[in-house]
Coordinates of C-alpha atoms in Angstrom, one line a residue:
X1 CA -8.5 2.2 18.0
X2 CA -6.1 -0.3 16.5
X3 CA -4.9 -1.0 13.0
X4 CA -5.6 -4.7 13.5
X5 CA -8.6 -4.7 15.9
X6 CA -11.3 -2.6 14.3
X7 CA -13.8 -0.6 16.4
X8 CA -17.2 0.9 15.5
X9 CA -17.0 4.3 17.1
X10 CA -14.5 7.2 17.1
X11 CA -12.8 7.8 20.4
X12 CA -10.5 10.5 21.8
X13 CA -6.9 9.7 20.8
X14 CA -7.8 7.7 17.7
X15 CA -6.1 8.2 14.4
X16 CA -8.8 8.6 11.7
X17 CA -8.8 9.2 7.9
X18 CA -10.6 12.3 6.6
X19 CA -11.9 11.3 3.2
X20 CA -12.7 14.1 0.8
X21 CA -12.4 12.0 -2.4
X22 CA -10.4 9.2 -3.9
X23 CA -7.5 11.6 -4.6
X24 CA -7.9 13.7 -1.5
X25 CA -7.7 12.3 2.1
X26 CA -5.5 12.9 5.1
X27 CA -5.0 11.4 8.6
X28 CA -6.0 13.3 11.8
X29 CA -5.5 12.5 15.4
X30 CA -8.8 12.9 17.2
X31 CA -8.5 15.1 20.3
X32 CA -11.2 16.6 22.5
X33 CA -11.5 20.4 21.9
X34 CA -9.5 20.3 18.7
X35 CA -10.6 21.5 15.2
X36 CA -9.5 20.4 11.7
X37 CA -9.6 22.8 8.7
X38 CA -10.7 21.4 5.3
X39 CA -11.7 23.1 2.1
X40 CA -15.3 22.4 3.0
X41 CA -15.0 24.1 6.4
X42 CA -14.1 23.2 10.0
X43 CA -14.5 19.8 11.6
X44 CA -14.9 20.0 15.4
X45 CA -13.6 16.9 17.0
X46 CA -15.7 17.1 20.2
X47 CA -19.0 17.3 18.4
X48 CA -18.4 16.1 14.9
X49 CA -16.1 13.1 15.5
X50 CA -16.0 11.7 19.0
X51 CA -18.8 9.2 19.6
X52 CA -19.7 8.9 15.9
X53 CA -19.4 5.7 13.9
X54 CA -16.5 5.1 11.6
X55 CA -17.7 5.6 8.0
X56 CA -20.0 8.5 9.1
X57 CA -20.7 11.4 6.8
X58 CA -19.7 14.6 8.6
X59 CA -21.0 18.0 7.6
X60 CA -18.4 20.8 7.8
X61 CA -19.0 24.4 8.8
X62 CA -19.3 25.6 5.2
X63 CA -21.9 23.0 4.4
X64 CA -19.7 20.6 2.6
X65 CA -19.2 17.1 3.9
X66 CA -16.5 14.4 4.3
X67 CA -16.4 10.8 5.4
X68 CA -14.4 9.7 8.5
X69 CA -12.8 6.3 7.8
X70 CA -11.2 3.7 10.2
X71 CA -7.4 3.5 9.4
X72 CA -6.1 0.5 7.6
X73 CA -2.6 -0.3 6.4
X74 CA -3.7 0.5 2.8
X75 CA -5.1 3.9 3.8
X76 CA -2.0 4.6 6.0
X77 CA 0.3 3.9 3.0
X78 CA -1.5 6.5 1.0
X79 CA -1.5 9.1 3.8
X80 CA 1.5 8.6 6.1
X81 CA 4.1 11.3 6.7
X82 CA 7.1 10.4 4.5
X83 CA 10.4 10.1 6.4
X84 CA 11.8 8.0 3.6
X85 CA 10.8 6.5 0.3
X86 CA 8.1 3.9 1.0
X87 CA 6.7 0.7 -0.5
X88 CA 3.2 0.9 -1.9
X89 CA 0.4 -1.7 -2.0
X90 CA 1.5 -3.2 -5.4
X91 CA 4.8 -4.4 -4.0
X92 CA 3.5 -5.0 -0.5
X93 CA 0.9 -7.5 -1.7
X94 CA 3.4 -9.7 -3.6
X95 CA 5.9 -9.5 -0.7
X96 CA 3.4 -10.8 1.9
X97 CA 2.3 -13.6 -0.5
X98 CA 5.8 -14.7 -1.6
X99 CA 7.1 -14.7 2.0
X100 CA 4.2 -17.0 2.8
X101 CA 3.1 -14.9 5.8
X102 CA 0.1 -15.8 7.9
X103 CA -1.3 -15.1 11.4
X104 CA 1.4 -16.3 13.9
X105 CA 4.4 -15.8 11.6
X106 CA 7.6 -14.2 12.9
X107 CA 9.1 -11.6 10.6
X108 CA 12.3 -9.6 10.7
X109 CA 12.5 -6.3 8.7
X110 CA 15.2 -3.8 8.0
X111 CA 14.9 -0.9 7.6
X112 CA 11.7 0.4 9.2
X113 CA 11.7 3.7 7.3
X114 CA 8.2 5.4 7.3
X115 CA 6.5 2.2 8.4
X116 CA 4.4 1.5 5.3
X117 CA 5.3 -2.1 5.0
X118 CA 5.6 -2.6 8.7
X119 CA 1.9 -1.9 9.3
X120 CA 0.9 -4.4 6.5
X121 CA 3.2 -7.0 8.0
X122 CA 1.8 -6.5 11.5
X123 CA -1.8 -6.9 10.3
X124 CA -0.8 -10.1 8.4
X125 CA 0.9 -11.8 11.3
X126 CA -1.6 -10.7 14.0
X127 CA -2.9 -11.7 16.5
X128 CA -0.2 -14.2 17.6
X129 CA 2.8 -13.3 15.3
X130 CA 5.5 -10.7 15.8
X131 CA 7.5 -8.2 13.8
X132 CA 11.1 -7.4 14.7
X133 CA 12.1 -4.3 12.7
X134 CA 15.5 -2.7 12.7
X135 CA 16.1 1.0 11.8
X136 CA 19.6 2.5 11.6
X137 CA 18.5 6.1 12.0
X138 CA 17.7 6.8 15.7
X139 CA 15.0 9.5 15.2
X140 CA 13.2 7.4 12.6
X141 CA 13.3 4.4 15.1
X142 CA 11.8 6.6 17.9
X143 CA 9.1 8.0 15.6
X144 CA 8.2 4.4 14.5
X145 CA 7.8 3.3 18.1
X146 CA 5.6 6.3 18.8
X147 CA 3.4 5.6 15.8
X148 CA 3.1 1.9 16.7
X149 CA 2.0 2.8 20.2
X150 CA -0.6 5.3 18.9
X151 CA -1.9 2.8 16.5
X152 CA -2.5 0.1 19.1
X153 CA 0.0 -2.4 17.7
X154 CA 3.0 -2.0 20.0
X155 CA 2.5 -5.5 21.4
X156 CA 3.0 -7.0 18.0
X157 CA 6.3 -5.2 17.0
X158 CA 9.8 -4.7 18.5
X159 CA 11.7 -1.7 17.1
X160 CA 15.5 -1.8 17.4
X161 CA 17.9 1.0 16.6
X162 CA 21.1 -0.5 15.2
X163 CA 23.0 -1.3 12.1
X164 CA 21.7 -4.6 10.8
X165 CA 24.7 -5.2 8.6
X166 CA 27.0 -5.2 11.7
X167 CA 24.7 -6.3 14.5
X168 CA 21.9 -8.3 12.9
X169 CA 18.3 -8.4 14.0
X170 CA 18.8 -9.4 17.6
X171 CA 17.1 -12.7 17.3
X172 CA 18.3 -16.2 16.2
X173 CA 16.6 -19.2 14.5
X174 CA 13.0 -18.0 15.1
X175 CA 12.0 -16.0 12.0
X176 CA 9.7 -17.4 9.3
X177 CA 10.7 -14.6 6.9
X178 CA 13.2 -11.7 6.6
X179 CA 12.7 -8.6 4.5
X180 CA 15.6 -6.3 3.6
X181 CA 15.2 -2.7 2.3
X182 CA 18.7 -1.3 2.8
X183 CA 21.4 0.2 0.5
X184 CA 23.7 -2.9 0.8
X185 CA 21.5 -5.9 1.5
X186 CA 24.4 -8.4 0.6
X187 CA 26.1 -7.3 3.8
X188 CA 23.1 -8.5 5.9
X189 CA 22.5 -11.9 4.2
X190 CA 24.5 -13.7 6.9
X191 CA 22.6 -12.1 9.7
X192 CA 19.3 -12.9 7.9
X193 CA 20.3 -16.5 7.7
X194 CA 21.0 -16.6 11.4
X195 CA 17.6 -15.0 12.2
X196 CA 15.6 -17.5 10.1
X197 CA 14.3 -20.8 11.5
X198 CA 16.4 -24.0 10.8
X199 CA 15.0 -24.6 7.3
X200 CA 12.4 -23.4 5.0
X201 CA 12.5 -19.7 6.0
X202 CA 12.0 -17.1 3.2
X203 CA 13.9 -14.0 2.5
X204 CA 13.1 -11.0 0.3
X205 CA 15.3 -8.1 -0.7
X206 CA 14.1 -4.9 -2.3
X207 CA 16.6 -2.9 -4.4
X208 CA 16.0 -0.1 -7.0
X209 CA 19.2 -0.9 -9.0
X210 CA 20.1 -4.1 -10.8
X211 CA 23.7 -3.9 -9.6
X212 CA 22.5 -4.3 -6.0
X213 CA 20.4 -7.3 -7.1
X214 CA 23.5 -9.0 -8.7
X215 CA 25.6 -8.7 -5.5
X216 CA 22.7 -9.8 -3.3
X217 CA 22.1 -12.9 -5.4
X218 CA 25.8 -13.8 -5.2
X219 CA 25.6 -13.4 -1.4
X220 CA 22.5 -15.5 -1.2
X221 CA 24.1 -18.3 -3.2
X222 CA 27.2 -18.1 -1.1
X223 CA 25.2 -18.6 2.1
X224 CA 23.4 -21.6 0.7
X225 CA 20.0 -20.1 -0.1
X226 CA 18.0 -21.8 -2.9
X227 CA 15.1 -20.9 -5.2
X228 CA 16.7 -17.5 -5.8
X229 CA 14.5 -15.4 -8.2
X230 CA 14.1 -11.7 -9.0
X231 CA 10.9 -10.0 -10.3
X232 CA 9.7 -6.5 -11.0
X233 CA 6.1 -5.4 -10.5
X234 CA 4.8 -2.9 -13.1
X235 CA 1.3 -1.5 -12.5
X236 CA -0.7 -0.3 -15.5
X237 CA -3.9 1.6 -14.7
X238 CA -6.8 2.0 -17.2
X239 CA -9.5 4.6 -17.2
X240 CA -12.9 3.6 -18.5
X241 CA -14.0 6.2 -21.1
X242 CA -16.7 6.7 -23.8
X243 CA -15.0 6.5 -27.2
X244 CA -16.4 7.6 -30.5
X245 CA -15.4 5.7 -33.6
X246 CA -16.4 6.3 -37.2
X247 CA -18.6 3.7 -38.8
X248 CA -16.8 2.1 -41.8
X249 CA -18.7 2.3 -45.1
X250 CA -19.6 -1.3 -45.8
X251 CA -22.6 -0.6 -48.0
X252 CA -26.0 -1.8 -47.1
X253 CA -24.7 -3.8 -44.2
X254 CA -23.7 -0.6 -42.4
X255 CA -27.4 0.2 -42.0
X256 CA -28.1 -3.0 -40.1
X257 CA -29.0 -2.2 -36.6
X258 CA -26.9 -5.1 -35.2
X259 CA -23.7 -3.5 -36.5
X260 CA -24.1 -0.4 -34.3
X261 CA -24.1 -2.3 -31.0
X262 CA -27.6 -0.8 -30.1
X263 CA -30.8 -2.6 -29.3
X264 CA -33.2 -1.1 -31.8
X265 CA -36.2 -2.7 -30.1
X266 CA -35.5 -0.4 -27.1
X267 CA -37.3 2.9 -27.8
X268 CA -34.7 4.9 -25.9
X269 CA -32.0 3.8 -28.3
X270 CA -33.8 4.5 -31.6
X271 CA -33.1 8.3 -31.5
X272 CA -29.4 7.7 -30.7
X273 CA -29.2 5.1 -33.4
X274 CA -30.5 7.5 -36.1
X275 CA -28.2 10.3 -34.9
X276 CA -25.1 8.1 -34.8
X277 CA -25.8 6.7 -38.2
X278 CA -26.3 10.2 -39.7
X279 CA -23.1 11.4 -38.1
X280 CA -21.3 8.2 -39.1
X281 CA -20.0 7.4 -35.6
X282 CA -20.8 5.0 -32.8
X283 CA -20.0 5.3 -29.1
X284 CA -19.0 2.6 -26.7
X285 CA -17.1 2.1 -23.4
X286 CA -13.4 1.3 -23.6
X287 CA -10.4 1.0 -21.3
X288 CA -7.7 3.7 -22.0
X289 CA -4.3 3.5 -20.2
X290 CA -3.1 6.7 -18.5
X291 CA -0.7 8.9 -20.4
X292 CA 1.7 9.0 -17.4
X293 CA 2.0 6.3 -14.8
X294 CA 4.4 5.0 -12.1
X295 CA 6.9 2.7 -13.7
X296 CA 9.9 1.0 -12.0
X297 CA 9.9 1.0 -8.2
X298 CA 12.4 -1.7 -7.4
X299 CA 13.5 -5.3 -7.9
X300 CA 12.2 -7.9 -5.5
X301 CA 14.6 -10.8 -4.9
X302 CA 13.2 -13.9 -3.1
X303 CA 15.0 -17.0 -1.8
X304 CA 14.6 -19.9 0.6
X305 CA 16.8 -21.1 3.4
X306 CA 17.7 -24.7 2.5

């Protein structure tokens, strides 16, 4: 099993995603002789998982069922154990695009954190690229190495435990892109410039506060970066619902079938048409935004090495 080289069958030692529903899923490490408890009953790894195809529908001991999915960076972002605050797919997608990443790219990242962005970067640059990721916290760095090894991508990533603001990324003049997610990114701009290739390399800094952005932009300008720009991604989700609205009293025109939005030639609609007209309402599908939603996550500042 690998996050970048997909297999058909579930093997002992794989990381799989148990899918109970769009809002309910979790990762599990497949091990011979192990069982996993769900609200639908027990899943026995030896008989229910190992040897089955990814995407299979598995019946649990209580009669309920789940799907077993192959892990992807997107699924891992939704299910990973949080050691730090993480980046989600909304920001990750714009980062990979604006940094102009592709298979074969060399990327430097700090800090590694929980590895949400790291997995997405690794898949983007595979199979010939490489990620150099720096994590200040020793235990988080060791856990990241362990996860990358379990997920079959350790040959595509190098994890370093050091302070990027003092010691840099450990590489010089080879990176196509640099990503910073640290409290004081302006202190690492000089090291980022040293890690980037001679010209044309891209840099991105993620900061939750506008004061951090201001200092980072000043540092980028001081080190000769160009095309400096900052953006914020705000995601607004809509639910599709059936909405009932009252028919306005427009006289005889209101009785016209065309004004109801129904096809009166369809026998199945004639009963609904009469009922709706008598009640003075008409139903149709509409997009309704959520009452509560995730707003600001952070500011993304991009620049180019001239």
